[in-house]
PDB file of C-alpha atoms in Angstrom:
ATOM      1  CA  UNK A   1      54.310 -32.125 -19.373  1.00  0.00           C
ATOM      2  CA  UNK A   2      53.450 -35.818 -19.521  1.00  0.00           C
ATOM      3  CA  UNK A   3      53.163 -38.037 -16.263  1.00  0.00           C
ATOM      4  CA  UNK A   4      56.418 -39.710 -16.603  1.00  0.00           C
ATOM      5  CA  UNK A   5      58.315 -36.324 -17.025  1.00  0.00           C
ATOM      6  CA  UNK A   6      56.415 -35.442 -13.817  1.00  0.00           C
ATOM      7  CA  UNK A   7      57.816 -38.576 -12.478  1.00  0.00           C
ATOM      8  CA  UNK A   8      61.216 -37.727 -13.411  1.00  0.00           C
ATOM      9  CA  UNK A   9      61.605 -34.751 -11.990  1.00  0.00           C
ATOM     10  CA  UNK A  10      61.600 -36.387  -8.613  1.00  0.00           C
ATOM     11  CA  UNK A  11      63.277 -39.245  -8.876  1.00  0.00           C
ATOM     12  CA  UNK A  12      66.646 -39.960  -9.064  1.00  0.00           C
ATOM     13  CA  UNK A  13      68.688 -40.320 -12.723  1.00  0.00           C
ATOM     14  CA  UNK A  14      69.363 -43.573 -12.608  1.00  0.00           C
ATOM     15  CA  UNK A  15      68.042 -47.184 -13.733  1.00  0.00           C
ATOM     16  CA  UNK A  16      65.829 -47.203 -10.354  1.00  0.00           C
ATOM     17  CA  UNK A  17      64.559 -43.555 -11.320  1.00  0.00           C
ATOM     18  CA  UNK A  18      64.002 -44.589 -15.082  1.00  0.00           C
ATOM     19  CA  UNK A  19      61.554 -47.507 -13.941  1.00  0.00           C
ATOM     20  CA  UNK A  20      59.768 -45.512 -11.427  1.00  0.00           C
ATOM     21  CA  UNK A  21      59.061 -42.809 -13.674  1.00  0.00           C
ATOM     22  CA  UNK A  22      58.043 -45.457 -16.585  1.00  0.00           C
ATOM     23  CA  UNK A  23      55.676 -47.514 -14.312  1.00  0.00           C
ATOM     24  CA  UNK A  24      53.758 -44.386 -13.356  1.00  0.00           C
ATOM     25  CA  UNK A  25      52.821 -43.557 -16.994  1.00  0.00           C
ATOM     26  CA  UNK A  26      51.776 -47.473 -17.520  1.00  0.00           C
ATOM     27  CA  UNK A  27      49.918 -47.600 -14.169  1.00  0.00           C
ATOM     28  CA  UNK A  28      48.506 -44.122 -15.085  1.00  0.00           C
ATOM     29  CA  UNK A  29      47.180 -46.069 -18.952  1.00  0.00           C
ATOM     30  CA  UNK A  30      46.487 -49.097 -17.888  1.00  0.00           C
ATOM     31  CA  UNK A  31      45.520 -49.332 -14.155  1.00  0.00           C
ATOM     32  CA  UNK A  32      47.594 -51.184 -11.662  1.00  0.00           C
ATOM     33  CA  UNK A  33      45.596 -54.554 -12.244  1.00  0.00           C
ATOM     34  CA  UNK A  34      45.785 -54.485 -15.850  1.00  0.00           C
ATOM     35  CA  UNK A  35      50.035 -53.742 -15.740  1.00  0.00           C
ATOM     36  CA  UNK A  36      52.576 -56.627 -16.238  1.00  0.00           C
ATOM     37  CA  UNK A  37      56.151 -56.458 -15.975  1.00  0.00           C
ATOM     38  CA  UNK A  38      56.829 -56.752 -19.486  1.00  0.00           C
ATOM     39  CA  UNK A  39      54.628 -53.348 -19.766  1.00  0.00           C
ATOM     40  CA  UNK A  40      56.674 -51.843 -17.165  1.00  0.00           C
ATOM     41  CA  UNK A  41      59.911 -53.439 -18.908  1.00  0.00           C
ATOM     42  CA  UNK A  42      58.776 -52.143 -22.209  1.00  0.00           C
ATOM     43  CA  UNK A  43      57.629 -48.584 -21.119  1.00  0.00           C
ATOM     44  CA  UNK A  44      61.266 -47.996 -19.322  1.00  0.00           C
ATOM     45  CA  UNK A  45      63.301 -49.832 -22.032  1.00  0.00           C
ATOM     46  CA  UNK A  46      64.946 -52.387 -20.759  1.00  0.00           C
ATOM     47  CA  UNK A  47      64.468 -56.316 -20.820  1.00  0.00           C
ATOM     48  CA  UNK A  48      62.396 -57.925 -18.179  1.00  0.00           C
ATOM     49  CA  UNK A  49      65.023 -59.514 -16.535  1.00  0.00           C
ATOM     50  CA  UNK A  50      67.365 -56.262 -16.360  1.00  0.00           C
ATOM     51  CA  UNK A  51      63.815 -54.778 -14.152  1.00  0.00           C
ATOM     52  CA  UNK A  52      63.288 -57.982 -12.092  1.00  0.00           C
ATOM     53  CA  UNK A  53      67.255 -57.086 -11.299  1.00  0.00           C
ATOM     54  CA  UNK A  54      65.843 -53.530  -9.664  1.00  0.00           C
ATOM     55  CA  UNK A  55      62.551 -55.044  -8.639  1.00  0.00           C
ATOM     56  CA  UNK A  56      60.818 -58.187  -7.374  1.00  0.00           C
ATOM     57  CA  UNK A  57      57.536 -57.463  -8.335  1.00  0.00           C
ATOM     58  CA  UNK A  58      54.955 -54.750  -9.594  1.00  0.00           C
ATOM     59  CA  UNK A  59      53.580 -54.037  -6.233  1.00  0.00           C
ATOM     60  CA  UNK A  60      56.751 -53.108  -4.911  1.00  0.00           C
ATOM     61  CA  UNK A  61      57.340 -50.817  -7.723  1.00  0.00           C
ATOM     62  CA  UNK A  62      54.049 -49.358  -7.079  1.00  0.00           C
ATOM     63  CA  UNK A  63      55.068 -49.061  -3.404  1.00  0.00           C
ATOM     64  CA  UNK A  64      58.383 -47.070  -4.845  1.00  0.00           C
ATOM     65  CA  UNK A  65      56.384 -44.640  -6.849  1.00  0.00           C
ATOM     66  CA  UNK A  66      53.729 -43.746  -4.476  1.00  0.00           C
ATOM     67  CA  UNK A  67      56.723 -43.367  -1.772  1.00  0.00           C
ATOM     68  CA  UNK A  68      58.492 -40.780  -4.588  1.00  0.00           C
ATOM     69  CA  UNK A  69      55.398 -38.945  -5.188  1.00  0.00           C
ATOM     70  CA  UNK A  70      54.127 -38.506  -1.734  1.00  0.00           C
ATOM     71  CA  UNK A  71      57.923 -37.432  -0.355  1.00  0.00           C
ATOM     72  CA  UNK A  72      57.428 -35.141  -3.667  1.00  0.00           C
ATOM     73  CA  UNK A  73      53.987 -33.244  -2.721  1.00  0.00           C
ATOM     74  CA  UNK A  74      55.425 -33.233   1.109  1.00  0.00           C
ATOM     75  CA  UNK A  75      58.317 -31.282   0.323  1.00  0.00           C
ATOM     76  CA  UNK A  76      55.925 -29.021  -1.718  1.00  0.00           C
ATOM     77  CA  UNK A  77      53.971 -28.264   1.477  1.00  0.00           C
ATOM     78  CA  UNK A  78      56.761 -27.125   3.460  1.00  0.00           C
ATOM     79  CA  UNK A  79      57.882 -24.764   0.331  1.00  0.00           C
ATOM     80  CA  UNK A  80      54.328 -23.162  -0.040  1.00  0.00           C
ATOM     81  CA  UNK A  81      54.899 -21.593   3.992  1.00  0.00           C
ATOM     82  CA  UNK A  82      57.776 -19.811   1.978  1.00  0.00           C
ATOM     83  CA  UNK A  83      56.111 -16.825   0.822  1.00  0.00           C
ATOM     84  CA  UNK A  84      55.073 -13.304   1.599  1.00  0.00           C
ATOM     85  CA  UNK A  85      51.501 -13.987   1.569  1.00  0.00           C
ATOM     86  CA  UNK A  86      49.174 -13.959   5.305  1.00  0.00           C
ATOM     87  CA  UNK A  87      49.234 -16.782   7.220  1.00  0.00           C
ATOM     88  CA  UNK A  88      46.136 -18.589   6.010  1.00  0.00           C
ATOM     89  CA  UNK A  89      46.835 -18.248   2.400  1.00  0.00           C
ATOM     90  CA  UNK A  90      49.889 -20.399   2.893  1.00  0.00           C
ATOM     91  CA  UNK A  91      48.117 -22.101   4.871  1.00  0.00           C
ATOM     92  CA  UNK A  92      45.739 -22.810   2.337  1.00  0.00           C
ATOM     93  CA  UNK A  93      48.485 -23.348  -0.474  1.00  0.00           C
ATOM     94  CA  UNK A  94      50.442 -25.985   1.684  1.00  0.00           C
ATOM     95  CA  UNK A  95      47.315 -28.251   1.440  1.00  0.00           C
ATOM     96  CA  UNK A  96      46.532 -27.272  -1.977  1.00  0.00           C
ATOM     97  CA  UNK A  97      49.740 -28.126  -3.314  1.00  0.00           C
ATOM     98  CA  UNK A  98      50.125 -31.362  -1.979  1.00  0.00           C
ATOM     99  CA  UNK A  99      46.933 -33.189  -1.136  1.00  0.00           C
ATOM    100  CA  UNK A 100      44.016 -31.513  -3.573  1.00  0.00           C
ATOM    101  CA  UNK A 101      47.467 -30.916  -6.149  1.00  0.00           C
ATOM    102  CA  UNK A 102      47.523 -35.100  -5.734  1.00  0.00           C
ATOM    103  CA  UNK A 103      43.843 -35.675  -5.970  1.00  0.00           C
ATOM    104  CA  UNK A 104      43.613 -33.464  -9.251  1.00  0.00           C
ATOM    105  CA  UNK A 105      46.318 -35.496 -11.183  1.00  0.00           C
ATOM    106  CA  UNK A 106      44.385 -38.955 -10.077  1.00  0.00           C
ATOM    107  CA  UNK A 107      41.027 -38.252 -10.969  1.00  0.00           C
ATOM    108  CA  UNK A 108      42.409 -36.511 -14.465  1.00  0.00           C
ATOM    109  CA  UNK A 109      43.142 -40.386 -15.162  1.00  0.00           C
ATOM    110  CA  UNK A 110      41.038 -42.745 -16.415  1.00  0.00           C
ATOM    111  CA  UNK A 111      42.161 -44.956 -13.665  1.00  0.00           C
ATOM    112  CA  UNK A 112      41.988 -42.634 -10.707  1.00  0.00           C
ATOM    113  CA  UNK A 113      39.283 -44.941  -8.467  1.00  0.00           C
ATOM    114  CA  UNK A 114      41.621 -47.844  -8.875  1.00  0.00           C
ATOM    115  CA  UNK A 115      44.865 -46.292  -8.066  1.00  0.00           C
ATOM    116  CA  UNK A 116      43.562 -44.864  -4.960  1.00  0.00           C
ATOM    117  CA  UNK A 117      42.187 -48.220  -3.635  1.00  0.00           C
ATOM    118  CA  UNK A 118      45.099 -49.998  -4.466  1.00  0.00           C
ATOM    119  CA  UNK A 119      47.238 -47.348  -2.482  1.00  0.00           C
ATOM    120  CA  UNK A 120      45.364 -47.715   0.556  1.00  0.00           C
ATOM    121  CA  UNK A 121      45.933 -51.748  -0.104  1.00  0.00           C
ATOM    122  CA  UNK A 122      49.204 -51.848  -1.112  1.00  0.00           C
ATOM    123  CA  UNK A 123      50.829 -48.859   0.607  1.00  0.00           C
ATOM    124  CA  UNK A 124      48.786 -47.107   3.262  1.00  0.00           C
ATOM    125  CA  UNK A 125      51.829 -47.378   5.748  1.00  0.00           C
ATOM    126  CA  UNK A 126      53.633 -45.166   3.018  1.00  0.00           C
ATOM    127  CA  UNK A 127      50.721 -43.292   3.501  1.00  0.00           C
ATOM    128  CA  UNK A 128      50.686 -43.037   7.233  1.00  0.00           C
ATOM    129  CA  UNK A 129      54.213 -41.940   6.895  1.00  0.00           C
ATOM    130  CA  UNK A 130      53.796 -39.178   4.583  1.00  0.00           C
ATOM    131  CA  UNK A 131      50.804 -37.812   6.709  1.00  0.00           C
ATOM    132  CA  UNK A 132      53.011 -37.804   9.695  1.00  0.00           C
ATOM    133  CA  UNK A 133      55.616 -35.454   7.307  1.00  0.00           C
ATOM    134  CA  UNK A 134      53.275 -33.788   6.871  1.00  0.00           C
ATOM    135  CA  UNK A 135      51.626 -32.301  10.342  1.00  0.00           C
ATOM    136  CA  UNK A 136      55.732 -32.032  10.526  1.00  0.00           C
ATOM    137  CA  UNK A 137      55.845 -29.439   7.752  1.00  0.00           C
ATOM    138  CA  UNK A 138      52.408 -27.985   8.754  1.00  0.00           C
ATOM    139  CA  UNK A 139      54.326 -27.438  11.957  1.00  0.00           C
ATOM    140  CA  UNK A 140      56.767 -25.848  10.951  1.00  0.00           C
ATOM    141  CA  UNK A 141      54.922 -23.270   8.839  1.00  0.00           C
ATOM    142  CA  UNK A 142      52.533 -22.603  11.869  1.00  0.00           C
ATOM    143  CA  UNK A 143      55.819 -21.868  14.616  1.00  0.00           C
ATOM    144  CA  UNK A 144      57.192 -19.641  11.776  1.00  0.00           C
ATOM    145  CA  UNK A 145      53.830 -17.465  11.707  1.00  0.00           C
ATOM    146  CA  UNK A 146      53.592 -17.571  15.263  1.00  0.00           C
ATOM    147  CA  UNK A 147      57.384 -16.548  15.459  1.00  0.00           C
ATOM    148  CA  UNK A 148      56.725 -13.736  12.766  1.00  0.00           C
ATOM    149  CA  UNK A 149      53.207 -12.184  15.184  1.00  0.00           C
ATOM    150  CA  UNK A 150      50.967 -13.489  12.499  1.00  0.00           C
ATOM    151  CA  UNK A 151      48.944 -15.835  15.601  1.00  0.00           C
ATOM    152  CA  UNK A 152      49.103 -17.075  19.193  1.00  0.00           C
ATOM    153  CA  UNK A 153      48.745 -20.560  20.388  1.00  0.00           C
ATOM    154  CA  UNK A 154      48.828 -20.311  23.996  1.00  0.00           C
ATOM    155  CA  UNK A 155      45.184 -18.675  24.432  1.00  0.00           C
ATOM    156  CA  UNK A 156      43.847 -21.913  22.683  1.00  0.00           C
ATOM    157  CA  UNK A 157      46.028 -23.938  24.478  1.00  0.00           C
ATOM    158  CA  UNK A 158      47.478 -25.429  21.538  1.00  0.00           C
ATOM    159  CA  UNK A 159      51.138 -26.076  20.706  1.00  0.00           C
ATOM    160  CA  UNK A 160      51.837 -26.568  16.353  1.00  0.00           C
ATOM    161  CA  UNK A 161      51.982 -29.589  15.977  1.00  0.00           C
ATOM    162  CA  UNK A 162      48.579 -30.001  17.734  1.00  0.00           C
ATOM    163  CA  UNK A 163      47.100 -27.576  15.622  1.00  0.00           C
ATOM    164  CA  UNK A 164      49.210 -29.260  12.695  1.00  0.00           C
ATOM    165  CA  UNK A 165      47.340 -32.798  13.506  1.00  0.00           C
ATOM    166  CA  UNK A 166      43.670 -30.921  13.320  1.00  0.00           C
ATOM    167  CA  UNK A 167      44.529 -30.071  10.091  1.00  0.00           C
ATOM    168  CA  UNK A 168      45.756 -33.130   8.664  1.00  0.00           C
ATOM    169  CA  UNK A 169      42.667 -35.136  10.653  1.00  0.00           C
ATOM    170  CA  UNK A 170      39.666 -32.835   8.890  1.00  0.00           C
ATOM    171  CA  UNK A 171      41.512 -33.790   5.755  1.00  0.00           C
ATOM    172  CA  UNK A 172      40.775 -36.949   6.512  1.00  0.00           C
ATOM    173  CA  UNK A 173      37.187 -36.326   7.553  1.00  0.00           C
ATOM    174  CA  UNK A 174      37.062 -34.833   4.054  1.00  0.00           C
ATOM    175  CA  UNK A 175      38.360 -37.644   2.356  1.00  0.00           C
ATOM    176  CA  UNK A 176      34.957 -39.805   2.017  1.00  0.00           C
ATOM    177  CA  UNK A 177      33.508 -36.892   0.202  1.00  0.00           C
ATOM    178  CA  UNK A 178      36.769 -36.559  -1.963  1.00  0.00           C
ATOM    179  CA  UNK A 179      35.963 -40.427  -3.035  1.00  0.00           C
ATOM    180  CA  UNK A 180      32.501 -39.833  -3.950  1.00  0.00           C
ATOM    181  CA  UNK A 181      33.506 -37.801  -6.218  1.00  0.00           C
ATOM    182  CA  UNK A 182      32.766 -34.680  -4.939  1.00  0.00           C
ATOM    183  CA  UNK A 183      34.662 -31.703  -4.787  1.00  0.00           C
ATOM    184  CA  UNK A 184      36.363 -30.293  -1.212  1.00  0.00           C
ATOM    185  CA  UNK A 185      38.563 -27.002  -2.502  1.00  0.00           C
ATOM    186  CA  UNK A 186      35.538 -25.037  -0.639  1.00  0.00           C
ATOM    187  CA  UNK A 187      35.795 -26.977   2.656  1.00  0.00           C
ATOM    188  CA  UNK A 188      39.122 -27.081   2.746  1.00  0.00           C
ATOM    189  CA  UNK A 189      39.233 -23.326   2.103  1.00  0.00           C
ATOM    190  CA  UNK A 190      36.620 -23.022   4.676  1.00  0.00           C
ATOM    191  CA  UNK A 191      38.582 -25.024   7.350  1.00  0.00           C
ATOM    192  CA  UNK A 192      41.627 -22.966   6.956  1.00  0.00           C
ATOM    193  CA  UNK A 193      39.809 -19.874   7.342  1.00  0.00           C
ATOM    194  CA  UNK A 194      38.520 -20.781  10.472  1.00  0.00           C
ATOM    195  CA  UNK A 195      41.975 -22.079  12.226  1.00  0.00           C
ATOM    196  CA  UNK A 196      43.516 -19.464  10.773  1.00  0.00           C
ATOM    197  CA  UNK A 197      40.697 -17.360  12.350  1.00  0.00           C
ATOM    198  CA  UNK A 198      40.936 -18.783  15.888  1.00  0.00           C
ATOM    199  CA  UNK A 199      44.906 -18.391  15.829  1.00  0.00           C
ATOM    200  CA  UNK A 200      44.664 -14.593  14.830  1.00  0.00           C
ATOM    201  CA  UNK A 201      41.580 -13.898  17.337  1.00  0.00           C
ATOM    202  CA  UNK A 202      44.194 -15.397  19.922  1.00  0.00           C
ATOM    203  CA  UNK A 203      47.001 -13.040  18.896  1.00  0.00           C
ATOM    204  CA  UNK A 204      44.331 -10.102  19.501  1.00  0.00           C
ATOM    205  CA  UNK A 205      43.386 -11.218  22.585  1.00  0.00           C
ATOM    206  CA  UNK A 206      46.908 -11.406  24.049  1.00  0.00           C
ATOM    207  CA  UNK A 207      47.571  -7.586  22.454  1.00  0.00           C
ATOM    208  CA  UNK A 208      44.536  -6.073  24.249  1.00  0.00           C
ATOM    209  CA  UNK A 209      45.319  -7.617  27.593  1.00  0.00           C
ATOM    210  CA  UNK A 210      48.667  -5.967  27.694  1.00  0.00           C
TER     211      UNK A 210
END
C-alpha cells in the first residue's frame, strides 16, 4: 500500500482529503523544503489555484496532514486496549501502534530527519495535542484493566491518568535516542514491563491483605 493510500484511508473523501493525502506522498519524495504548490497541485490533480482555494500555503497543509495522521495513530492506541491479550501486552501494542508504528514509516523515507524537525517547527502544538489524546486513551485502557482485576492503583497511589502521563513522559525521555537513530522497541518493551509489573504487584498486595 503506497503512502498516499495510507493517507486516504483517514481522511475524508473529498477535495480537502484528496490534497492531504497527495501532499503526504510529495512531502514523503521530496522533503517538505524541496515541495512547491504546483507539486502538491500536480500530485492531487487539480490546478494551483483550485488548491490555494482549500489552502493558503504548504505549511498549513503540512499542519493538516500531520493533524490527520496523528488523530489516525491516536485512535489506533485506544483500539489496541481492545483485545483479549494481558494487560501489558496491550499495553505494549497501544504504544507500538501509534508512536514506534509512526517512527517506522518516517525513517523508511528518505526524508525522515527532515520531516520530523519540521513537525516539531511547524506543528508541535498539534503535537502537544495528540500527546494529551493520548495519556487520554492510555487512560482509558489502564481503568478498563483495573476494572477487569488485571492491577491496582491505589497501593501506588496512582490514579490512570497519572500512570497514563509516566508513560507518555519516558516516551519522551526516549525520544533523543529515537533521533539518533537508534532503536527503542527494547526500552519501550522494557518500560511497560515494569509498570505493568508495579500495577500487578499492587493487585497482589491488596489480595493477600484481605
Amino acid at each position: 500500500m503506497s503512502y498516499r493510500q495510507v493517507m486516504m484511508l483517514h481522511t475524508t473523501p473529498d477535495k480537502r482529503g484528496t490534497i492531504l493525502a497527495a501532499a503526504f506522498e510529495v512531502f514523503i519524495s521530496y522533503g517538505f523544503r524541496k515541495t512547491s504548490m504546483d507539486d502538491i497541485a500536480r500530485a492531487a490533480g487539480m490546478s494551483r489555484p483550485a488548491l490555494y482555494q482549500v489552502f493558503r500555503n504548504k505549511t498549513e497543509i503540512f499542519r493538516a496532514a500531520s493533524q490527520s495522521l496523528l488523530v489516525k495513530f491516536g485512535h489506533e492506541t485506544r483500539a489496541a486496549f481492545d483485545s483479549d491479550k494481558p494487560f501489558a501486552e496491550r499495553l505494549f501494542n497501544s504504544i507500538d501502534q501509534s508512536i514506534l508504528s509512526l517512527h517506522r514509516k518516517i525513517d523508511a523515507t528518505p526524508h525522515g530527519a527532515e520531516l520530523m524537525g519540521v513537525n516539531a517547527e511547524v506543528a508541535g502544538d498539534i503535537e502537544e495535542k495528540w500527546c494529551d489524546m493520548m495519556v487520554d486513551a492510555i487512560a482509558e485502557g489502564v481503568t478498563e484493566a483495573e476494572s477487569k482485576g488485571e492491577i491496582a492503583l491505589a497501593p501506588l497511589g496512582v490514579d490512570a491518568h497519572r500512570v497514563a502521563t509516566i508513560v507518555m513522559q519516558a516516551m519522551e525521555g526516549m525520544k533523543a535516542k529515537y533521533l539518533r537513530g537508534e532503536p527503542i522497541e527494547d526500552d519501550v518493551r522494557h518500560m511497560v514491563n515494569f509498570v505493568a509489573g508495579a500495577l500487578a504487584i499492587s493487585r497482589r498486595t491488596i489480595s493477600e491483605c484481605k
